[in-house]
Coordinates of C-alpha atoms in Angstrom, one line a residue:
Chain A
X1 CA -48.7 27.0 66.6
X2 CA -46.9 25.6 63.6
X3 CA -49.9 26.9 61.8
X4 CA -50.3 30.3 63.5
X5 CA -50.7 32.3 60.3
X6 CA -54.2 30.9 59.8
X7 CA -55.6 34.1 61.0
X8 CA -56.2 35.5 57.5
X9 CA -59.7 35.1 56.1
X10 CA -60.2 33.4 52.7
X11 CA -60.7 36.0 50.1
X12 CA -62.6 34.0 47.6
X13 CA -66.3 33.6 48.1
X14 CA -67.1 30.0 49.0
X15 CA -68.9 28.1 46.3
X16 CA -72.5 27.3 47.1
X17 CA -72.7 23.8 48.5
X18 CA -75.7 21.5 48.8
X19 CA -77.1 22.2 52.3
X20 CA -78.1 18.6 52.8
X21 CA -74.6 17.4 52.1
X22 CA -73.1 20.0 54.4
X23 CA -75.5 19.0 57.2
X24 CA -74.7 15.3 56.7
X25 CA -71.0 16.1 56.8
X26 CA -71.4 18.2 60.0
X27 CA -73.5 15.4 61.6
X28 CA -70.6 13.0 60.9
X29 CA -68.1 15.4 62.4
X30 CA -70.4 15.9 65.5
X31 CA -70.6 12.2 65.9
X32 CA -66.8 12.1 66.1
X33 CA -66.5 10.0 62.9
X34 CA -63.3 10.4 61.0
X35 CA -63.4 12.1 57.6
X36 CA -61.3 10.2 55.0
X37 CA -59.8 11.6 51.8
X38 CA -62.4 10.1 49.4
X39 CA -65.4 11.3 51.5
X40 CA -67.3 14.3 50.4
X41 CA -66.2 17.4 52.3
X42 CA -67.0 21.2 52.1
X43 CA -64.5 23.1 50.0
X44 CA -63.7 25.3 53.0
X45 CA -62.8 22.3 55.2
X46 CA -60.5 20.9 52.5
X47 CA -58.8 24.3 52.0
X48 CA -58.4 24.9 55.7
X49 CA -56.8 21.5 56.1
X50 CA -54.5 21.8 53.2
X51 CA -53.3 25.1 54.5
X52 CA -53.0 23.9 58.1
X53 CA -51.2 20.6 57.2
X54 CA -48.9 22.3 54.7
X55 CA -48.0 25.1 57.1
X56 CA -47.3 22.4 59.7
X57 CA -45.1 20.4 57.2
X58 CA -43.2 23.6 56.1
X59 CA -42.5 24.4 59.8
X60 CA -41.0 20.9 60.3
X61 CA -38.8 21.4 57.2
X62 CA -37.7 25.0 58.0
X63 CA -37.3 23.9 61.6
X64 CA -34.5 21.6 60.6
X65 CA -32.3 24.6 59.9
X66 CA -31.9 26.3 63.3
X67 CA -31.2 23.0 65.0
X68 CA -29.1 21.7 62.1
X69 CA -27.0 24.8 62.8
X70 CA -25.5 23.0 65.9
X71 CA -25.1 19.4 64.6
X72 CA -21.5 20.0 63.6
X73 CA -20.7 21.7 67.0
X74 CA -22.6 19.5 69.4
X75 CA -20.4 19.2 72.6
X76 CA -20.4 15.4 72.9
X77 CA -20.9 12.5 70.6
X78 CA -24.0 11.4 72.5
X79 CA -25.5 14.9 72.1
X80 CA -24.5 15.0 68.4
X81 CA -26.3 11.6 67.8
X82 CA -29.4 12.8 69.7
X83 CA -29.5 16.0 67.8
X84 CA -29.0 14.3 64.4
X85 CA -31.8 11.9 65.3
X86 CA -34.1 14.7 66.3
X87 CA -33.6 16.7 63.2
X88 CA -34.0 13.6 61.2
X89 CA -37.4 13.0 63.0
X90 CA -38.4 16.6 62.0
X91 CA -37.8 15.7 58.4
X92 CA -39.8 12.5 58.9
X93 CA -42.7 14.6 60.3
X94 CA -42.5 16.8 57.2
X95 CA -42.7 13.8 55.0
X96 CA -45.8 12.4 56.8
X97 CA -47.5 15.7 56.7
X98 CA -46.9 16.3 53.0
X99 CA -48.3 12.9 52.4
X100 CA -51.4 13.7 54.5
X101 CA -51.8 16.9 52.5
X102 CA -51.4 15.0 49.3
X103 CA -54.5 12.9 50.2
X104 CA -56.4 16.2 49.8
X105 CA -55.3 16.6 46.1
X106 CA -52.3 18.9 46.3
X107 CA -48.8 17.7 45.4
X108 CA -45.7 18.0 47.4
X109 CA -44.1 20.0 44.5
X110 CA -46.9 22.5 44.6
X111 CA -46.6 22.9 48.4
X112 CA -42.8 23.2 48.1
X113 CA -43.2 25.9 45.5
X114 CA -45.6 27.8 47.8
X115 CA -43.0 27.7 50.6
X116 CA -40.1 28.8 48.3
X117 CA -42.1 31.6 46.7
X118 CA -43.0 32.9 50.2
X119 CA -46.7 32.4 49.6
X120 CA -47.0 29.7 52.2
X121 CA -46.2 30.4 55.9
X122 CA -44.3 28.4 58.5
X123 CA -44.1 28.9 62.2
X124 CA -42.5 32.2 63.2
X125 CA -40.5 30.5 65.9
X126 CA -38.0 29.2 63.3
X127 CA -37.1 32.8 62.3
X128 CA -35.2 33.2 65.5
X129 CA -31.5 32.3 65.6
X130 CA -29.8 29.5 67.6
X131 CA -26.9 31.4 69.1
X132 CA -25.6 29.0 71.8
X133 CA -25.8 25.3 72.5
X134 CA -28.3 26.0 75.2
X135 CA -30.7 27.1 72.4
X136 CA -30.8 23.4 71.3
X137 CA -32.1 22.5 74.8
X138 CA -34.5 25.5 74.8
X139 CA -36.0 24.5 71.5
X140 CA -36.6 20.9 72.6
X141 CA -38.1 22.0 75.9
X142 CA -40.1 25.1 74.8
X143 CA -40.8 24.8 71.1
X144 CA -41.4 21.0 71.1
X145 CA -43.3 21.5 74.4
X146 CA -45.6 24.1 72.8
X147 CA -46.0 22.0 69.7
X148 CA -47.2 19.1 71.8
X149 CA -49.8 21.2 73.5
X150 CA -51.3 21.9 70.1
X151 CA -50.8 18.5 68.6
X152 CA -52.1 16.3 71.3
X153 CA -55.7 17.5 70.6
X154 CA -54.9 17.2 66.8
X155 CA -54.6 13.4 67.4
X156 CA -58.5 13.7 67.6
X157 CA -58.8 15.9 64.6
X158 CA -61.8 15.0 62.4
X159 CA -59.6 14.4 59.3
X160 CA -58.3 10.8 59.5
X161 CA -54.9 11.1 57.8
X162 CA -54.0 14.2 59.8
X163 CA -55.1 12.7 63.1
X164 CA -53.2 9.5 62.5
X165 CA -50.0 11.3 61.5
X166 CA -50.3 13.4 64.7
X167 CA -50.4 10.3 66.9
X168 CA -46.9 9.2 65.7
X169 CA -45.6 12.8 65.6
X170 CA -46.7 13.4 69.2
X171 CA -44.8 10.4 70.5
X172 CA -41.6 11.7 68.9
X173 CA -42.2 15.3 70.0
X174 CA -42.7 14.3 73.5
X175 CA -39.4 12.4 73.5
X176 CA -37.7 15.5 72.0
X177 CA -39.2 17.7 74.7
X178 CA -37.9 15.5 77.5
X179 CA -34.5 15.3 75.8
X180 CA -34.3 19.1 75.5
X181 CA -35.2 19.5 79.2
X182 CA -32.7 16.9 80.3
X183 CA -30.0 18.7 78.2
X184 CA -30.7 21.9 80.1
X185 CA -30.9 20.2 83.5
X186 CA -27.4 18.8 82.9
X187 CA -26.1 22.3 82.0
X188 CA -27.6 24.1 85.0
X189 CA -26.2 21.5 87.3
X190 CA -22.7 21.5 85.7
X191 CA -21.6 25.1 86.2
X192 CA -22.7 28.7 86.8
X193 CA -21.5 29.7 83.4
X194 CA -23.7 27.1 81.7
X195 CA -26.6 28.0 83.9
X196 CA -26.2 31.6 82.6
X197 CA -26.2 30.3 79.1
X198 CA -29.5 28.5 79.8
X199 CA -31.1 31.6 81.3
X200 CA -30.0 33.6 78.3
X201 CA -31.6 31.0 76.0
X202 CA -34.9 31.1 78.0
X203 CA -34.9 34.9 77.9
X204 CA -34.7 34.8 74.1
X205 CA -37.1 31.9 73.4
X206 CA -39.8 32.4 76.0
X207 CA -41.9 35.1 74.2
X208 CA -41.5 33.7 70.7
X209 CA -42.7 30.3 72.2
X210 CA -45.8 31.9 73.5
X211 CA -46.4 33.5 70.1
X212 CA -46.4 30.0 68.6
X213 CA -50.0 29.6 69.7
X214 CA -51.1 32.3 67.3
X215 CA -53.1 35.5 67.8
X216 CA -55.3 35.9 70.9
X217 CA -58.8 34.5 70.6
X218 CA -60.3 37.9 70.1
X219 CA -58.2 38.4 66.9
X220 CA -58.3 34.8 65.6
X221 CA -60.7 34.7 62.7
X222 CA -60.6 31.0 61.9
X223 CA -61.0 29.5 65.4
X224 CA -64.8 29.2 65.5
X225 CA -65.2 27.4 62.2
X226 CA -62.2 25.1 62.8
X227 CA -63.7 24.2 66.2
X228 CA -67.0 23.4 64.6
X229 CA -65.2 21.2 62.1
X230 CA -63.3 19.6 65.0
X231 CA -60.0 20.5 63.3
X232 CA -59.3 22.5 66.4
X233 CA -60.3 21.4 69.9
X234 CA -59.1 24.3 72.0
X235 CA -58.6 28.0 71.3
X236 CA -55.2 29.6 70.9
X237 CA -55.5 31.3 74.3
X238 CA -56.6 28.0 76.0
X239 CA -53.6 26.2 74.6
X240 CA -51.2 29.0 75.5
X241 CA -52.5 29.0 79.1
X242 CA -52.0 25.2 79.3
X243 CA -48.4 25.7 78.1
X244 CA -47.6 28.4 80.5
X245 CA -49.1 26.4 83.4
X246 CA -47.0 23.4 82.5
X247 CA -43.8 25.2 81.8
X248 CA -43.4 27.8 84.6
X249 CA -42.8 25.1 87.3
X250 CA -40.4 23.4 84.9
X251 CA -38.4 26.6 84.6
X252 CA -38.4 27.0 88.4
X253 CA -37.1 23.5 88.8
X254 CA -34.2 24.4 86.6
X255 CA -33.6 27.4 88.9
X256 CA -34.5 29.9 86.0
X257 CA -36.4 33.1 85.9
X258 CA -39.2 33.5 83.3
X259 CA -38.5 36.9 81.6
X260 CA -41.9 38.4 82.5
X261 CA -42.4 40.9 85.4
X262 CA -46.1 40.3 85.3
X263 CA -45.9 36.6 85.8
X264 CA -47.9 35.6 89.0
X265 CA -49.8 32.6 90.2
X266 CA -53.5 33.1 90.7
X267 CA -54.5 30.9 93.7
X268 CA -58.2 31.2 92.9
X269 CA -58.0 30.0 89.3
X270 CA -55.0 27.8 89.7
X271 CA -53.4 29.4 86.6
X272 CA -50.2 31.3 86.0
X273 CA -51.1 34.8 84.7
X274 CA -48.6 36.4 82.3
X275 CA -47.9 39.7 80.7
X276 CA -49.0 40.9 77.3
X277 CA -47.3 39.4 74.2
X278 CA -45.6 41.9 71.9
X279 CA -48.1 41.5 69.1
X280 CA -46.2 44.0 66.9
X281 CA -43.2 41.7 67.0
X282 CA -45.4 38.7 66.2
X283 CA -47.0 40.4 63.2
X284 CA -43.6 41.7 62.0
X285 CA -42.0 38.2 62.1
X286 CA -45.1 36.6 60.4
X287 CA -44.9 39.3 57.7
X288 CA -41.3 38.4 57.0
X289 CA -39.2 40.7 59.1
X290 CA -37.8 38.5 61.8
X291 CA -34.1 38.0 62.5
X292 CA -33.7 35.0 60.2
X293 CA -36.7 35.0 57.8
X294 CA -34.6 35.8 54.7
X295 CA -31.8 33.4 55.7
X296 CA -34.2 30.5 56.3
X297 CA -35.9 31.0 53.0
X298 CA -32.6 31.5 51.2
X299 CA -31.3 28.3 52.7
X300 CA -34.3 26.3 51.5
X301 CA -34.1 27.9 48.0
X302 CA -30.4 27.1 47.8
X303 CA -30.9 23.5 48.8
X304 CA -33.7 23.2 46.2
X305 CA -31.8 24.8 43.4
X306 CA -28.5 23.0 44.2
X307 CA -30.4 19.7 44.2
X308 CA -32.4 20.2 41.0
X309 CA -29.9 18.3 38.9
X310 CA -30.1 15.3 41.3
X311 CA -33.9 15.2 41.2
X312 CA -33.8 15.5 37.4
X313 CA -31.4 12.7 37.2
X314 CA -33.5 10.5 39.4
X315 CA -36.6 11.1 37.2
X316 CA -34.6 10.6 34.0
X317 CA -33.2 7.3 35.3
X318 CA -36.6 6.0 36.4
X319 CA -38.0 6.8 32.9
X320 CA -35.1 5.1 31.2
X321 CA -35.6 2.0 33.4
X322 CA -39.4 1.9 32.7
X323 CA -38.7 2.3 28.9
X324 CA -36.2 -0.5 29.0
X325 CA -38.6 -2.8 30.8
X326 CA -41.3 -1.9 28.3
X327 CA -38.8 -2.6 25.4
X328 CA -37.9 -5.9 26.9
X329 CA -41.5 -6.9 27.3
X330 CA -42.2 -6.1 23.6
X331 CA -39.2 -8.1 22.6
X332 CA -40.4 -11.1 24.5
X333 CA -43.8 -10.9 23.0
Chain B
X1 CA 0.6 -4.8 72.0
X2 CA -1.9 -2.6 73.9
X3 CA -0.6 0.4 72.0
X4 CA -1.1 -1.3 68.6
X5 CA -4.7 -2.2 69.5
X6 CA -5.3 1.3 70.7
X7 CA -3.9 2.9 67.5
X8 CA -5.9 0.5 65.3
X9 CA -9.2 1.0 67.2
X10 CA -8.6 4.7 67.2
X11 CA -8.1 4.9 63.5
X12 CA -11.4 3.1 62.9
X13 CA -13.1 5.4 65.4
X14 CA -11.6 8.5 63.6
X15 CA -12.8 7.2 60.2
X16 CA -16.3 6.8 61.6
X17 CA -16.4 10.1 63.5
X18 CA -15.0 12.2 60.7
X19 CA -17.3 10.8 58.0
X20 CA -20.2 11.2 60.4
X21 CA -19.2 14.8 60.9
X22 CA -19.1 15.5 57.2
X23 CA -22.4 13.7 56.5
X24 CA -24.1 15.7 59.3
X25 CA -23.3 18.9 57.4
X26 CA -26.0 17.9 54.8
X27 CA -28.8 17.9 57.3
X28 CA -31.5 20.4 56.0
X29 CA -29.6 21.1 52.8
X30 CA -30.0 17.8 50.8
X31 CA -31.5 17.6 47.3
X32 CA -34.7 15.9 48.5
X33 CA -36.4 15.5 51.9
X34 CA -35.8 11.8 51.6
X35 CA -32.1 12.4 51.3
X36 CA -32.1 14.8 54.3
X37 CA -33.4 11.9 56.3
X38 CA -31.3 9.2 54.5
X39 CA -27.9 11.1 54.9
X40 CA -28.7 11.9 58.5
X41 CA -29.3 8.3 59.1
X42 CA -26.0 7.3 57.5
X43 CA -24.3 10.0 59.6
X44 CA -26.0 8.6 62.8
X45 CA -24.7 5.1 62.1
X46 CA -21.2 6.4 61.8
X47 CA -21.5 8.5 65.0
X48 CA -22.8 5.4 66.7
X49 CA -19.8 3.3 65.5
X50 CA -17.4 6.1 66.5
X51 CA -18.8 6.1 70.1
X52 CA -18.3 2.4 70.5
X53 CA -14.9 2.4 69.0
X54 CA -13.6 5.5 71.0
X55 CA -15.0 4.0 74.2
X56 CA -13.2 0.8 73.5
X57 CA -10.0 2.6 72.5
X58 CA -10.2 4.5 75.8
X59 CA -10.5 1.3 77.7
X60 CA -7.6 -0.3 75.9
X61 CA -5.4 2.7 76.6
X62 CA -6.3 2.6 80.2
X63 CA -5.5 6.3 80.8
X64 CA -9.1 7.3 81.7
X65 CA -9.9 9.0 78.4
X66 CA -13.5 8.6 77.4
X67 CA -15.1 8.8 73.9
X68 CA -15.5 12.6 74.0
X69 CA -11.9 13.3 75.2
X70 CA -10.6 11.2 72.3
X71 CA -12.9 12.8 69.8
X72 CA -12.9 16.4 70.9
X73 CA -9.5 16.9 72.6
X74 CA -6.9 15.6 70.2
X75 CA -5.2 17.7 67.7
X76 CA -4.8 17.6 63.9
X77 CA -1.7 15.4 63.8
X78 CA -3.1 12.9 66.3
X79 CA -6.0 11.9 64.1
X80 CA -5.5 8.7 62.2
X81 CA -8.5 8.7 59.9
X82 CA -7.9 8.1 56.2
X83 CA -8.0 11.1 53.9
X84 CA -11.0 9.9 52.0
X85 CA -13.5 10.4 54.9
X86 CA -12.4 14.0 55.6
X87 CA -12.8 15.2 52.0
X88 CA -15.4 18.0 51.9
X89 CA -19.0 17.1 50.8
X90 CA -18.7 18.9 47.5
X91 CA -21.8 18.4 45.4
X92 CA -24.1 15.4 46.0
X93 CA -22.1 13.3 43.6
X94 CA -18.9 13.8 45.5
X95 CA -20.7 12.8 48.8
X96 CA -22.0 9.7 47.1
X97 CA -18.7 8.7 45.5
X98 CA -16.9 9.1 48.9
X99 CA -19.5 6.9 50.5
X100 CA -19.4 4.3 47.8
X101 CA -15.7 3.9 47.9
X102 CA -15.7 3.8 51.7
X103 CA -18.7 1.5 52.2
X104 CA -17.6 -0.9 49.4
X105 CA -14.5 -1.4 51.5
X106 CA -16.1 -1.3 55.0
X107 CA -18.7 -4.0 54.2
X108 CA -16.2 -6.8 53.6
X109 CA -13.9 -5.3 56.2
X110 CA -16.5 -5.5 59.0
X111 CA -17.5 -8.9 57.9
X112 CA -14.0 -10.2 58.3
X113 CA -13.5 -8.3 61.5
X114 CA -16.4 -10.3 63.1
X115 CA -13.9 -13.1 63.1
X116 CA -11.3 -11.1 65.1
X117 CA -9.8 -12.7 68.2
X118 CA -10.6 -9.4 69.9
X119 CA -14.2 -10.0 71.1
X120 CA -15.1 -6.3 71.5
X121 CA -14.0 -5.4 68.0
X122 CA -15.8 -8.5 66.7
X123 CA -19.0 -7.4 68.4
X124 CA -18.7 -3.8 67.1
X125 CA -18.0 -5.2 63.6
X126 CA -21.1 -7.4 63.7
X127 CA -23.4 -4.4 64.2
X128 CA -21.4 -2.2 61.8
X129 CA -21.6 -4.8 59.0
X130 CA -25.3 -4.5 58.8
X131 CA -25.1 -0.7 58.6
X132 CA -22.4 -0.8 55.9
X133 CA -24.6 -3.0 53.8
X134 CA -27.2 -0.3 53.9
X135 CA -24.7 2.4 53.2
X136 CA -23.3 0.6 50.2
X137 CA -26.8 0.0 48.8
X138 CA -27.8 3.6 49.3
X139 CA -24.6 5.0 47.7
X140 CA -24.5 2.3 45.0
X141 CA -28.1 3.0 43.9
X142 CA -27.4 6.7 43.7
X143 CA -24.2 6.2 41.7
X144 CA -26.3 4.2 39.2
X145 CA -29.1 6.8 39.1
X146 CA -26.7 9.7 38.6
X147 CA -24.4 7.9 36.2
X148 CA -27.3 6.7 34.1
X149 CA -29.5 9.8 34.6
X150 CA -29.0 13.0 32.7
X151 CA -25.9 14.2 30.8
X152 CA -25.2 16.6 33.6
X153 CA -25.5 14.1 36.4
X154 CA -23.3 11.6 34.5
X155 CA -20.6 14.2 34.1
X156 CA -20.8 15.2 37.8
X157 CA -20.7 11.6 39.0
X158 CA -17.7 10.7 36.7
X159 CA -15.9 13.9 38.0
X160 CA -16.6 12.9 41.6
X161 CA -15.2 9.4 41.0
X162 CA -12.1 10.8 39.3
X163 CA -11.6 13.4 42.0
X164 CA -11.8 11.0 44.9
X165 CA -10.2 7.9 43.4
X166 CA -6.6 8.9 44.5
X167 CA -7.9 8.7 48.2
X168 CA -8.8 5.0 47.9
X169 CA -5.2 3.7 48.0
X170 CA -5.0 4.5 51.7
X171 CA -7.8 2.1 52.6
X172 CA -5.3 -0.7 51.7
X173 CA -2.2 0.6 53.5
X174 CA -0.5 -1.7 55.9
X175 CA 2.0 -0.5 58.4
X176 CA 3.6 -2.2 61.4
X177 CA 0.5 -1.8 63.6
X178 CA -1.7 -3.5 61.1
X179 CA 0.9 -6.2 60.3
X180 CA 1.4 -7.2 63.9
X181 CA -2.3 -7.2 64.6
X182 CA -3.1 -9.3 61.5
X183 CA -0.4 -11.8 62.6
X184 CA -2.2 -12.0 66.0
X185 CA -5.6 -12.6 64.4
X186 CA -7.0 -9.3 65.6
X187 CA -7.0 -7.1 62.5
X188 CA -8.1 -7.5 59.0
X189 CA -5.5 -7.7 56.2
X190 CA -6.9 -5.2 53.7
X191 CA -5.3 -7.0 50.8
X192 CA -7.8 -9.9 51.4
X193 CA -10.6 -7.4 50.6
X194 CA -9.2 -5.8 47.5
X195 CA -10.8 -8.1 44.9
X196 CA -14.2 -7.9 46.4
X197 CA -13.9 -4.1 46.8
X198 CA -12.9 -3.7 43.2
X199 CA -15.6 -6.1 41.9
X200 CA -18.3 -4.2 43.8
X201 CA -17.1 -0.9 42.3
X202 CA -16.8 -2.3 38.8
X203 CA -20.4 -3.8 39.0
X204 CA -21.8 -0.5 40.2
X205 CA -19.9 1.6 37.7
X206 CA -20.7 -0.7 34.8
X207 CA -24.4 -0.3 35.5
X208 CA -24.0 3.4 36.0
X209 CA -22.2 3.7 32.6
X210 CA -19.2 5.2 34.4
X211 CA -15.5 4.4 34.2
X212 CA -13.3 3.5 37.1
X213 CA -9.9 5.2 36.8
X214 CA -6.7 3.1 36.6
X215 CA -5.1 2.4 39.9
X216 CA -2.3 5.0 39.4
X217 CA -0.8 7.4 42.0
X218 CA -2.5 7.5 45.3
X219 CA -2.7 10.0 48.2
X220 CA -1.3 9.0 51.6
X221 CA -0.8 10.5 55.0
X222 CA -4.0 10.3 57.0
X223 CA -3.0 7.2 59.1
X224 CA 0.1 9.1 60.3
X225 CA -1.7 12.3 60.9
X226 CA -0.9 14.3 57.8
X227 CA -4.3 15.5 56.7
X228 CA -5.8 17.8 54.1
X229 CA -5.9 21.6 54.7
X230 CA -9.7 21.4 55.2
X231 CA -9.3 19.0 58.1
X232 CA -8.2 21.7 60.6
X233 CA -11.4 23.6 59.8
X234 CA -13.5 20.5 60.4
X235 CA -11.8 20.0 63.8
X236 CA -12.1 23.6 64.9
X237 CA -15.8 23.4 64.2
X238 CA -16.3 19.9 65.7
X239 CA -14.3 20.6 68.8
X240 CA -15.4 24.2 69.4
X241 CA -17.5 23.5 72.5
X242 CA -15.0 21.3 74.3
X243 CA -12.2 23.8 73.6
X244 CA -14.3 26.9 74.5
X245 CA -15.7 25.4 77.7
X246 CA -13.2 22.9 79.0
X247 CA -14.1 20.3 81.6
X248 CA -17.8 20.8 81.7
X249 CA -20.6 18.3 81.6
X250 CA -23.1 18.5 78.7

């Protein structure tokens, strides 16, 4: 999902932790109690969460770029307002998530630094370009749709701040998903030319959307531990299947063809079976070689560098103000 | 009469739409995440105002043009927005100065327009007044922070004020359209706003340790469709979809 690069194992050996505390922690998780920031937690749990929440936050921030690419060219004022509001929501999600990560003892500055240095990952989906207006609808429908599949179970995540952030995020994502679908519905009904534009968008976004769920279960090294900690509730493949089952009928309703020759409905299981994902492409994009990886990172770096003097000014001003207050207090005493 | 009201409403709509378009360019590129959200919010308010004003202009005109036809299918010389709102974003200081000058004018403007004899304009103004109060607070606070921040931010903020100052004269221009509508109790006489506008700017600039330039020579032309060179580029981007795919529903 937005955290699909969690398939790498921690390289450092875990510190030895008190077995009783670990057992007590696990008992609380098993009893569906929420773990709060000041509670004791295993170091691995904390690290996994910091990584997952920050990857999620970074994805929201980088995700503003492909959609932001169309704000200035939205075809109507209504669509322009909706897109602005949506991208603004993504920024808001990033803000919540950085705050949730901060409760685990890592600052937003550190996390930003990790993103800009390329050390931290974000969802590979945002390394694909938005070429036509239909891509804005496709992102809402498919990308937000896939995000919801993953994030609804995260509302029950064992870590309190993350689960609470997800409840609000999910409400907004679900609105975005419907908005994206409605945008496409309007297009396919308006003209054949627009319908072709929508089909082209689906052709380009379908497979990258399936990749959002991360590696298949056989290759996902973190799944079992995350499931035991109730950070994760379903495996990557389970979530991917749910997404395909929900989305294929929606594509058909739009009169579109899913770009997969192997797609077929299995009457016995009630599931849509689909072809093999191009895992080479997935690995390549995660490793930094997608169509827009360099552009996205360059855009974030430029915004950060161009804004440095503004942030410095804000800090300088707030220091001056505090100093003046302090001086005034001394003078009064 | 109808044509004066149409022209007047359309100018207000163009001001809002063009400023919203400029502000939207920041999204994803602002100095902080909070400002990405904040500037998008200000942009949204202006797009919302533009929608109401264009819809009403279309109604007043009675030729069947809707908000999108008015925004996306008119040409450079037909736009009546003031030059200030179309000025490029520049650095963050320029965006803030543009907003400060505009919102310091629009807050009292909308407040007075709530008393318009035209009920629709009065209703639009009532909503816009609340938004302008927020925009003024936002841009005023940033002006103070940047002016009284570091040596670099102070220099940039002063440069921005000096750069955009000549575009403020147009806010107070009165032509026959405005004159006739003021006489009818529909429009706001901008001269009645000048003192408040100037006092607001002086208060903000004093606290920001910045200097307001003398009144001096002012730019003009936006209200009669003579825009900056950059304006055509703004329109070609904003209107691209409606021009490339005419007559379609989105």
